[in-house]
Tab-separated table of C-alpha atoms and ligand atoms in Angstrom:
chain	number	residue	atom	x	y	z
A	169	UNK	CA	-52.511	4.403	-32.426
A	170	UNK	CA	-56.086	4.525	-31.168
A	171	UNK	CA	-57.226	7.862	-29.771
A	172	UNK	CA	-59.545	7.795	-26.803
A	173	UNK	CA	-61.380	10.298	-24.659
A	174	UNK	CA	-62.486	9.274	-21.220
A	175	UNK	CA	-65.396	10.745	-19.289
A	176	UNK	CA	-65.797	8.777	-16.098
A	177	UNK	CA	-67.365	11.424	-13.882
A	178	UNK	CA	-65.212	10.315	-10.973
A	179	UNK	CA	-66.413	6.696	-11.059
A	180	UNK	CA	-64.483	4.289	-8.856
A	181	UNK	CA	-63.081	2.455	-11.881
A	182	UNK	CA	-61.584	5.585	-13.423
A	183	UNK	CA	-58.036	5.382	-12.037
A	184	UNK	CA	-57.525	1.753	-13.005
A	185	UNK	CA	-59.013	2.150	-16.484
A	186	UNK	CA	-57.021	5.316	-17.078
A	187	UNK	CA	-53.833	3.588	-15.967
A	188	UNK	CA	-54.506	0.611	-18.232
A	189	UNK	CA	-55.235	2.794	-21.241
A	190	UNK	CA	-52.252	5.020	-20.621
A	191	UNK	CA	-49.895	2.109	-20.321
A	192	UNK	CA	-51.079	0.576	-23.605
A	193	UNK	CA	-48.651	1.527	-26.362
A	194	UNK	CA	-51.277	1.449	-29.060
A	195	UNK	CA	-53.680	3.786	-27.250
A	196	UNK	CA	-53.485	7.517	-26.691
A	197	UNK	CA	-55.765	9.086	-24.109
A	198	UNK	CA	-56.464	12.447	-25.717
A	199	UNK	CA	-58.301	13.887	-22.739
A	200	UNK	CA	-59.792	12.942	-19.435
A	201	UNK	CA	-62.999	14.964	-19.506
A	202	UNK	CA	-64.537	16.193	-16.292
A	203	UNK	CA	-68.097	16.497	-17.592
A	204	UNK	CA	-70.346	16.100	-20.632
A	205	UNK	CA	-69.682	19.642	-21.831
A	206	UNK	CA	-66.004	18.901	-22.096
A	207	UNK	CA	-66.725	15.505	-23.635
A	208	UNK	CA	-68.769	17.081	-26.435
A	209	UNK	CA	-66.245	19.868	-27.003
A	210	UNK	CA	-63.241	17.544	-27.101
A	211	UNK	CA	-64.822	14.945	-29.352
A	212	UNK	CA	-65.871	17.595	-31.824
A	213	UNK	CA	-62.452	19.275	-31.806
A	214	UNK	CA	-60.207	16.211	-31.737
A	215	UNK	CA	-62.318	13.467	-33.370
A	216	UNK	CA	-61.090	10.616	-31.190
A	217	UNK	CA	-61.792	7.098	-32.358
A	218	UNK	CA	-63.357	5.972	-29.111
A	219	UNK	CA	-65.200	7.685	-26.259
A	220	UNK	CA	-65.282	5.739	-23.011
A	221	UNK	CA	-67.983	7.086	-20.747
A	222	UNK	CA	-69.485	6.195	-17.400
A	223	UNK	CA	-73.051	5.023	-17.909
A	224	UNK	CA	-74.056	7.212	-14.974
A	225	UNK	CA	-72.180	10.333	-16.097
A	226	UNK	CA	-74.283	13.324	-14.994
A	227	UNK	CA	-75.886	15.027	-17.990
A	228	UNK	CA	-75.286	12.094	-20.326
A	229	UNK	CA	-78.336	11.838	-22.562
A	230	UNK	CA	-79.324	10.746	-26.047
A	231	UNK	CA	-78.375	14.074	-27.505
A	232	UNK	CA	-74.896	14.051	-25.976
A	233	UNK	CA	-74.333	10.482	-27.128
A	234	UNK	CA	-75.501	11.364	-30.640
A	235	UNK	CA	-73.183	14.345	-30.788
A	236	UNK	CA	-70.235	12.310	-29.594
A	237	UNK	CA	-71.031	9.524	-32.050
A	238	UNK	CA	-71.483	12.005	-34.905
A	239	UNK	CA	-67.851	13.048	-34.482
A	240	UNK	CA	-67.009	9.524	-35.583
A	241	UNK	CA	-66.212	8.126	-32.154
A	242	UNK	CA	-67.380	4.692	-31.095
A	243	UNK	CA	-69.082	5.123	-27.738
A	244	UNK	CA	-68.398	2.557	-25.058
A	245	UNK	CA	-70.115	2.706	-21.711
A	246	UNK	CA	-68.839	1.333	-18.447
A	247	UNK	CA	-71.387	0.613	-15.749
A	248	UNK	CA	-75.109	0.038	-15.724
A	249	UNK	CA	-76.248	-1.518	-19.005
A	250	UNK	CA	-79.817	-0.241	-18.684
A	251	UNK	CA	-78.714	3.318	-18.079
A	252	UNK	CA	-76.383	3.107	-21.055
A	253	UNK	CA	-79.086	1.712	-23.291
A	254	UNK	CA	-81.519	4.380	-22.184
A	255	UNK	CA	-79.220	7.029	-23.653
A	256	UNK	CA	-78.614	5.100	-26.845
A	257	UNK	CA	-75.317	3.412	-26.003
A	258	UNK	CA	-75.603	-0.135	-27.156
A	259	UNK	CA	-72.324	-1.536	-25.925
A	260	UNK	CA	-71.458	-1.700	-22.276
A	261	UNK	CA	-68.300	-3.296	-20.961
A	262	UNK	CA	-66.967	-3.963	-17.484
A	263	UNK	CA	-63.888	-1.904	-16.535
A	264	UNK	CA	-61.468	-4.768	-17.132
A	265	UNK	CA	-62.628	-5.121	-20.735
A	266	UNK	CA	-62.269	-1.464	-21.712
A	267	UNK	CA	-58.855	-1.869	-23.301
A	268	UNK	CA	-59.817	-4.840	-25.458
A	269	UNK	CA	-63.056	-3.130	-26.463
A	270	UNK	CA	-61.163	0.041	-27.402
A	271	UNK	CA	-58.777	-1.980	-29.501
A	272	UNK	CA	-61.486	-3.870	-31.284
A	273	UNK	CA	-63.574	-0.748	-31.961
A	274	UNK	CA	-60.611	0.862	-33.600
A	275	UNK	CA	-59.683	-2.272	-35.503
A	276	UNK	CA	-62.939	-2.271	-37.495
A	277	UNK	CA	-62.585	1.331	-38.557
A	278	UNK	CA	-58.966	1.043	-39.435
A	279	UNK	CA	-59.085	-2.273	-41.230
A	280	UNK	CA	-57.700	-1.759	-44.708
A	281	UNK	CA	-59.501	-3.368	-47.618
A	282	UNK	CA	-58.241	-6.891	-48.031
A	283	UNK	CA	-56.236	-7.516	-51.146
A	284	UNK	CA	-57.577	-10.119	-53.476
A	285	UNK	CA	-55.598	-13.277	-53.044
A	286	UNK	CA	-54.233	-12.499	-49.605
A	287	UNK	CA	-54.776	-15.086	-46.920
A	288	UNK	CA	-57.576	-13.972	-44.651
A	289	UNK	CA	-57.440	-14.685	-40.988
A	290	UNK	CA	-60.885	-14.668	-39.510
A	291	UNK	CA	-61.966	-14.736	-35.936
A	292	UNK	CA	-64.043	-17.347	-34.240
A	293	UNK	CA	-66.906	-16.162	-32.103
A	294	UNK	CA	-68.456	-18.777	-29.841
A	295	UNK	CA	-72.063	-18.461	-28.709
A	296	UNK	CA	-72.733	-20.540	-25.650
A	297	UNK	CA	-75.024	-20.594	-22.651
A	298	UNK	CA	-76.795	-22.877	-20.229
A	299	UNK	CA	-79.450	-25.479	-20.946
A	300	UNK	CA	-83.047	-24.288	-20.975
A	301	UNK	CA	-83.048	-22.837	-24.494
A	302	UNK	CA	-81.913	-19.314	-23.676
A	303	UNK	CA	-81.552	-18.653	-27.410
A	304	UNK	CA	-77.974	-19.646	-28.208
A	305	UNK	CA	-78.895	-20.731	-31.732
A	306	UNK	CA	-81.082	-17.767	-32.503
A	307	UNK	CA	-78.474	-15.320	-31.211
A	308	UNK	CA	-75.628	-17.084	-33.050
A	309	UNK	CA	-77.592	-16.974	-36.269
A	310	UNK	CA	-78.527	-13.330	-35.788
A	311	UNK	CA	-74.929	-12.305	-35.075
A	312	UNK	CA	-73.766	-14.202	-38.158
A	313	UNK	CA	-76.464	-12.650	-40.348
A	314	UNK	CA	-75.682	-9.192	-39.013
A	315	UNK	CA	-71.972	-9.544	-39.759
A	316	UNK	CA	-72.719	-10.838	-43.271
A	317	UNK	CA	-75.068	-7.926	-43.909
A	318	UNK	CA	-72.137	-5.622	-43.153
A	319	UNK	CA	-70.059	-7.244	-45.857
A	320	UNK	CA	-68.174	-9.878	-43.863
A	321	UNK	CA	-67.819	-13.402	-45.187
A	322	UNK	CA	-69.323	-15.485	-42.446
A	323	UNK	CA	-69.602	-19.183	-41.742
A	324	UNK	CA	-72.106	-20.202	-39.121
A	325	UNK	CA	-70.908	-23.452	-37.579
A	326	UNK	CA	-73.496	-25.589	-35.855
A	327	UNK	CA	-71.384	-27.256	-33.201
A	328	UNK	CA	-74.228	-28.039	-30.822
A	329	UNK	CA	-73.559	-31.746	-30.886
A	330	UNK	CA	-76.459	-32.384	-28.558
A	331	UNK	CA	-79.020	-31.256	-31.062
A	332	UNK	CA	-78.056	-28.926	-33.886
A	333	UNK	CA	-80.983	-26.962	-35.250
A	334	UNK	CA	-79.464	-24.411	-37.618
A	335	UNK	CA	-80.166	-26.366	-40.823
A	336	UNK	CA	-83.751	-26.837	-39.758
A	337	UNK	CA	-84.123	-23.202	-38.716
A	338	UNK	CA	-82.831	-22.123	-42.102
A	339	UNK	CA	-85.035	-24.494	-44.049
A	340	UNK	CA	-82.059	-26.522	-45.237
A	341	UNK	CA	-83.138	-30.029	-44.522
A	342	UNK	CA	-79.848	-31.639	-45.215
A	343	UNK	CA	-79.488	-35.366	-44.778
A	344	UNK	CA	-75.786	-35.294	-44.050
A	345	UNK	CA	-74.147	-33.132	-41.433
A	346	UNK	CA	-71.679	-30.667	-42.929
A	347	UNK	CA	-69.696	-30.723	-39.728
A	348	UNK	CA	-69.369	-34.497	-39.635
A	349	UNK	CA	-68.498	-34.642	-43.331
A	350	UNK	CA	-65.911	-31.881	-42.933
A	351	UNK	CA	-64.406	-33.642	-39.921
A	352	UNK	CA	-64.217	-36.865	-41.916
A	353	UNK	CA	-62.367	-35.096	-44.734
A	354	UNK	CA	-60.107	-33.296	-42.283
A	355	UNK	CA	-59.296	-36.600	-40.690
A	356	UNK	CA	-58.206	-37.826	-44.088
A	357	UNK	CA	-56.138	-34.711	-44.584
A	358	UNK	CA	-58.362	-33.731	-47.506
A	359	UNK	CA	-60.539	-30.953	-46.208
A	360	UNK	CA	-62.141	-28.571	-48.688
A	361	UNK	CA	-64.392	-26.604	-46.424
A	362	UNK	CA	-66.369	-24.949	-49.223
A	363	UNK	CA	-67.745	-28.304	-50.302
A	364	UNK	CA	-69.536	-28.608	-46.988
A	365	UNK	CA	-70.758	-25.079	-46.399
A	366	UNK	CA	-74.354	-24.518	-47.485
A	367	UNK	CA	-75.185	-21.083	-48.891
A	368	UNK	CA	-77.743	-19.201	-46.817
A	369	UNK	CA	-77.584	-15.537	-47.805
A	370	UNK	CA	-74.965	-13.410	-49.551
A	371	UNK	CA	-71.830	-13.693	-47.444
A	372	UNK	CA	-73.398	-16.213	-45.094
A	373	UNK	CA	-72.886	-19.964	-45.203
A	374	UNK	CA	-73.765	-22.778	-42.844
A	375	UNK	CA	-71.760	-25.761	-41.738
A	376	UNK	CA	-74.695	-27.819	-40.564
A	377	UNK	CA	-74.590	-29.797	-37.357
A	378	UNK	CA	-75.888	-33.058	-36.065
A	379	UNK	CA	-79.444	-33.280	-34.938
A	380	UNK	CA	-79.020	-36.461	-32.916
A	381	UNK	CA	-77.049	-36.338	-29.701
A	382	UNK	CA	-75.885	-39.943	-30.051
A	383	UNK	CA	-73.837	-38.984	-33.109
A	384	UNK	CA	-71.612	-36.595	-31.216
A	385	UNK	CA	-68.703	-39.020	-31.116
A	386	UNK	CA	-68.369	-38.743	-34.892
A	387	UNK	CA	-66.920	-35.305	-34.262
A	388	UNK	CA	-63.321	-36.185	-33.471
A	389	UNK	CA	-61.440	-33.443	-31.707
A	390	UNK	CA	-58.261	-33.250	-33.810
A	391	UNK	CA	-60.398	-33.161	-36.954
A	392	UNK	CA	-62.684	-30.549	-35.432
A	393	UNK	CA	-59.646	-28.406	-34.716
A	394	UNK	CA	-58.686	-28.553	-38.383
A	395	UNK	CA	-62.202	-27.671	-39.427
A	396	UNK	CA	-62.278	-24.656	-37.130
A	397	UNK	CA	-58.914	-23.551	-38.500
A	398	UNK	CA	-60.312	-23.864	-42.014
A	399	UNK	CA	-63.310	-21.748	-41.008
A	400	UNK	CA	-60.958	-19.166	-39.563
A	401	UNK	CA	-58.847	-19.187	-42.695
A	402	UNK	CA	-61.710	-19.132	-45.174
A	403	UNK	CA	-63.927	-16.442	-43.711
A	404	UNK	CA	-63.829	-13.135	-41.908
A	405	UNK	CA	-65.900	-14.474	-39.059
A	406	UNK	CA	-66.852	-17.941	-37.925
A	407	UNK	CA	-69.785	-17.913	-35.545
A	408	UNK	CA	-70.005	-21.155	-33.605
A	409	UNK	CA	-73.322	-22.222	-32.097
A	410	UNK	CA	-72.482	-24.363	-29.089
A	411	UNK	CA	-74.261	-26.975	-27.028
A	412	UNK	CA	-75.706	-26.225	-23.609
A	413	UNK	CA	-73.580	-25.782	-20.518
A	414	UNK	CA	-70.581	-27.776	-19.441
A	415	UNK	CA	-70.456	-30.936	-17.438
A	416	UNK	CA	-68.042	-30.344	-14.567
A	417	UNK	CA	-68.653	-33.783	-13.056
A	418	UNK	CA	-68.559	-35.571	-16.387
A	419	UNK	CA	-64.961	-36.812	-16.114
A	420	UNK	CA	-64.119	-35.471	-19.542
A	421	UNK	CA	-66.446	-37.800	-21.370
A	422	UNK	CA	-69.541	-37.235	-23.466
A	423	UNK	CA	-70.653	-34.484	-25.813
A	424	UNK	CA	-69.537	-31.702	-23.491
A	425	UNK	CA	-65.976	-32.566	-24.454
A	426	UNK	CA	-66.710	-31.081	-27.872
A	427	UNK	CA	-68.218	-27.949	-26.355
A	428	UNK	CA	-65.263	-27.610	-24.017
A	429	UNK	CA	-62.843	-27.963	-26.888
A	430	UNK	CA	-64.537	-25.325	-29.015
A	431	UNK	CA	-64.741	-22.935	-26.064
A	432	UNK	CA	-60.976	-23.164	-25.767
A	433	UNK	CA	-60.555	-22.403	-29.467
A	434	UNK	CA	-62.705	-19.299	-29.843
A	435	UNK	CA	-61.331	-15.759	-29.965
A	436	UNK	CA	-64.463	-14.170	-28.580
A	437	UNK	CA	-67.309	-15.545	-26.567
A	438	UNK	CA	-70.917	-14.509	-26.140
A	439	UNK	CA	-72.760	-16.170	-23.263
A	440	UNK	CA	-76.532	-16.075	-23.618
A	441	UNK	CA	-78.891	-16.297	-20.666
A	442	UNK	CA	-82.673	-16.103	-20.557
A	443	UNK	CA	-83.931	-12.981	-18.869
A	444	UNK	CA	-86.089	-14.565	-16.173
A	445	UNK	CA	-85.313	-15.937	-12.712
A	446	UNK	CA	-84.650	-19.557	-13.739
A	447	UNK	CA	-82.741	-18.421	-16.786
A	448	UNK	CA	-80.579	-16.194	-14.623
A	449	UNK	CA	-79.924	-18.972	-12.098
A	450	UNK	CA	-78.793	-21.252	-14.919
A	451	UNK	CA	-76.709	-18.506	-16.472
A	452	UNK	CA	-74.907	-17.832	-13.216
A	453	UNK	CA	-74.171	-21.532	-12.726
A	454	UNK	CA	-72.764	-21.774	-16.238
A	455	UNK	CA	-70.593	-18.736	-15.752
A	456	UNK	CA	-69.310	-20.412	-12.642
A	457	UNK	CA	-68.510	-23.613	-14.556
A	458	UNK	CA	-66.811	-21.541	-17.220
A	459	UNK	CA	-64.126	-20.548	-14.759
A	460	UNK	CA	-62.520	-23.931	-15.331
A	461	UNK	CA	-62.034	-23.265	-19.040
A	462	UNK	CA	-59.487	-20.911	-20.579
A	463	UNK	CA	-61.805	-18.621	-22.519
A	464	UNK	CA	-61.720	-14.967	-23.540
A	465	UNK	CA	-63.657	-12.653	-21.198
A	466	UNK	CA	-67.285	-13.462	-21.996
A	467	UNK	CA	-69.802	-10.925	-23.230
A	468	UNK	CA	-72.912	-11.783	-21.275
A	469	UNK	CA	-76.162	-11.207	-23.153
A	470	UNK	CA	-79.625	-11.481	-21.642
A	471	UNK	CA	-82.180	-12.693	-24.154
A	472	UNK	CA	-85.975	-12.690	-24.289
A	473	UNK	CA	-86.301	-9.621	-22.117
A	474	UNK	CA	-89.996	-9.097	-21.418
A	475	UNK	CA	-92.122	-7.176	-18.974
A	476	UNK	CA	-94.340	-10.111	-17.992
A	477	UNK	CA	-91.461	-11.668	-16.045
A	478	UNK	CA	-92.057	-8.999	-13.448
A	479	UNK	CA	-88.361	-8.231	-13.097
A	480	UNK	CA	-86.688	-5.231	-14.505
A	481	UNK	CA	-83.748	-6.033	-16.768
A	482	UNK	CA	-81.627	-3.820	-14.508
A	483	UNK	CA	-82.480	-6.023	-11.520
A	484	UNK	CA	-81.625	-9.138	-13.481
A	485	UNK	CA	-78.358	-7.622	-14.662
A	486	UNK	CA	-77.504	-6.627	-11.104
A	487	UNK	CA	-78.176	-10.150	-9.883
A	488	UNK	CA	-75.896	-11.559	-12.582
A	489	UNK	CA	-73.187	-9.076	-11.661
A	490	UNK	CA	-73.444	-9.730	-7.935
A	491	UNK	CA	-73.597	-13.501	-8.158
A	492	UNK	CA	-71.203	-14.161	-11.015
A	493	UNK	CA	-68.964	-11.119	-11.097
A	494	UNK	CA	-69.791	-10.640	-14.786
A	495	UNK	CA	-71.398	-7.485	-16.096
A	496	UNK	CA	-74.230	-7.890	-18.553
A	497	UNK	CA	-73.120	-6.432	-21.868
A	498	UNK	CA	-76.453	-6.321	-23.670
A	499	UNK	CA	-80.094	-7.270	-23.493
A	500	UNK	CA	-82.197	-8.554	-26.386
A	501	UNK	CA	-85.983	-8.255	-26.356
A	502	UNK	CA	-88.476	-11.085	-26.563
A	503	UNK	CA	-89.717	-10.941	-30.134
A	504	UNK	CA	-91.668	-14.108	-30.893
A	505	UNK	CA	-93.368	-12.546	-33.914
A	506	UNK	CA	-90.088	-12.178	-35.760
A	507	UNK	CA	-88.396	-15.347	-34.559
A	508	UNK	CA	-91.365	-17.623	-35.110
A	509	UNK	CA	-91.802	-16.228	-38.610
A	510	UNK	CA	-88.085	-16.775	-39.243
A	511	UNK	CA	-88.239	-20.407	-38.153
A	512	UNK	CA	-91.501	-20.980	-40.021
A	513	UNK	CA	-90.156	-19.635	-43.301
A	514	UNK	CA	-86.561	-20.839	-42.975
A	515	UNK	CA	-85.040	-17.379	-43.068
A	516	UNK	CA	-82.871	-15.358	-40.756
A	517	UNK	CA	-84.612	-12.844	-38.507
A	518	UNK	CA	-82.847	-10.119	-40.450
A	519	UNK	CA	-84.477	-11.308	-43.682
A	520	UNK	CA	-87.875	-11.526	-42.038
A	521	UNK	CA	-87.872	-8.060	-40.569
A	522	UNK	CA	-84.749	-5.956	-40.407
A	523	UNK	CA	-86.470	-3.276	-38.378
A	524	UNK	CA	-87.841	-5.669	-35.735
A	525	UNK	CA	-86.869	-5.024	-32.139
A	526	UNK	CA	-84.774	-8.211	-31.976
A	527	UNK	CA	-82.797	-7.494	-35.146
A	528	UNK	CA	-82.218	-3.887	-34.128
A	529	UNK	CA	-80.974	-4.952	-30.710
A	530	UNK	CA	-78.571	-7.451	-32.270
A	531	UNK	CA	-77.316	-4.738	-34.601
A	532	UNK	CA	-76.839	-2.485	-31.590
A	533	UNK	CA	-74.961	-5.245	-29.847
A	534	UNK	CA	-72.505	-5.468	-32.738
A	535	UNK	CA	-72.424	-1.799	-33.604
A	536	UNK	CA	-69.394	-0.751	-31.614
A	537	UNK	CA	-67.212	-3.095	-29.643
A	538	UNK	CA	-69.286	-5.970	-30.857
A	539	UNK	CA	-69.046	-5.336	-34.560
A	540	UNK	CA	-65.348	-5.755	-34.605
A	541	UNK	CA	-65.580	-8.813	-32.513
A	542	UNK	CA	-68.229	-10.231	-34.758
B	825	ADP	N1	-85.501	-13.011	-28.306
B	825	ADP	C1	-86.384	-13.975	-28.557
B	825	ADP	N2	-87.687	-13.703	-28.734
B	825	ADP	C2	-88.583	-14.675	-28.982
B	825	ADP	N3	-88.285	-15.964	-29.082
B	825	ADP	C3	-86.991	-16.325	-28.918
B	825	ADP	C4	-85.984	-15.364	-28.654
B	825	ADP	N4	-84.806	-16.008	-28.536
B	825	ADP	C5	-85.075	-17.316	-28.706
B	825	ADP	N5	-86.386	-17.515	-28.941
B	825	ADP	C6	-87.062	-18.790	-29.174
B	825	ADP	O1	-86.711	-19.675	-28.153
B	825	ADP	C7	-86.571	-20.990	-28.659
B	825	ADP	C8	-85.211	-21.523	-28.301
B	825	ADP	O2	-84.227	-20.761	-28.976
B	825	ADP	P1	-82.869	-21.426	-29.438
B	825	ADP	O3	-82.033	-20.386	-30.062
B	825	ADP	O4	-83.135	-22.649	-30.247
B	825	ADP	O5	-82.285	-21.844	-28.013
B	825	ADP	P2	-80.975	-22.663	-27.610
B	825	ADP	O6	-80.098	-22.739	-28.832
B	825	ADP	O7	-80.351	-21.891	-26.504
B	825	ADP	O8	-81.442	-24.005	-27.169
B	825	ADP	C9	-86.835	-20.899	-30.144
B	825	ADP	O9	-88.156	-21.259	-30.395
B	825	ADP	C10	-86.608	-19.447	-30.456
B	825	ADP	O10	-87.334	-18.998	-31.559
B	826	MG	MG1	-79.444	-24.377	-29.949
């Protein structure tokens, strides 16, 4: 049973979220708080596992959020991502995702230590986004590295069959593609995933991709399915770096078929968009195309947030919300210093500088709802 306090400050979404939480058998709403004073008092007295708050709750500030979090509660905001971030809440969800976020927050805390020898069942997290290099690969790698640094066994799968870059980014100039080799073995019914996963850091391995788009057809779908199952079975988290966009007019042919297939297989999905006007336009189009695919509710992440664009991240997030219907869950800063150094030295951003703004934002992204998903 997951205990939750709700402080919605009379937001329009409150009745529906309350009803959803109350009708969930595995959730107990300990209190519906009318204001921040009650929120602080109740969290300190009852130590709920999760606090769901309106981002615009009057009186909500860093101090309140810290006090709530110090009682052990994961803090989830609903509403304006910028407002939430400004008071130190790093995970914002739209109202319809509150229940799943509550469940996943609780799942990480409550997860018992895995017994040696038991069969692990990992989750697959897809990282996808439009063309135009919004940072799918960088974000996938950072999420994988973050999860591994928290003790998870992680396999980063480079499934961008239009131009995989993970091996290159990590300084592993591998002649053969781990993914193609694994698919070949799976096709023969003789898959030993470990043979194909390259060690990167403690807890983190890479199934390298294919750098040349014309090789995509070597990734056969039934074999790929087996490989993804093996990743799921052999790790706590499989993070899958995906190719750009979908191809709605493509008549089910070409490399997008692979992307489409993986999107259908993942348990969680992060959609990355670049935080500038063209990036947003592409993001919105992709989210539109995504409607045709059965995927979990996507967590939309804006990447490369920078002042010089001349648009506030809040404006960009609002545009995404209004034009796609998807709330922006998180924003990651532009941090070329860290990411260029990472690529130059073949290390993850976390290895290069764990206190950099990019790495900290990724950690924030995974800290509550995200961590359990990742
Ligand atoms: N937050 C960021 N700050 C600075 N540079 C970034 C950031 N995210 C991505 N980049 C850079 O943008 C380029 C494209 O990123 P990449 O992850 O390869 O994009 P994609 O996989 O979407 O094509 C890379 O050079 C990468 O280092
Ligand atoms: Mg990429």
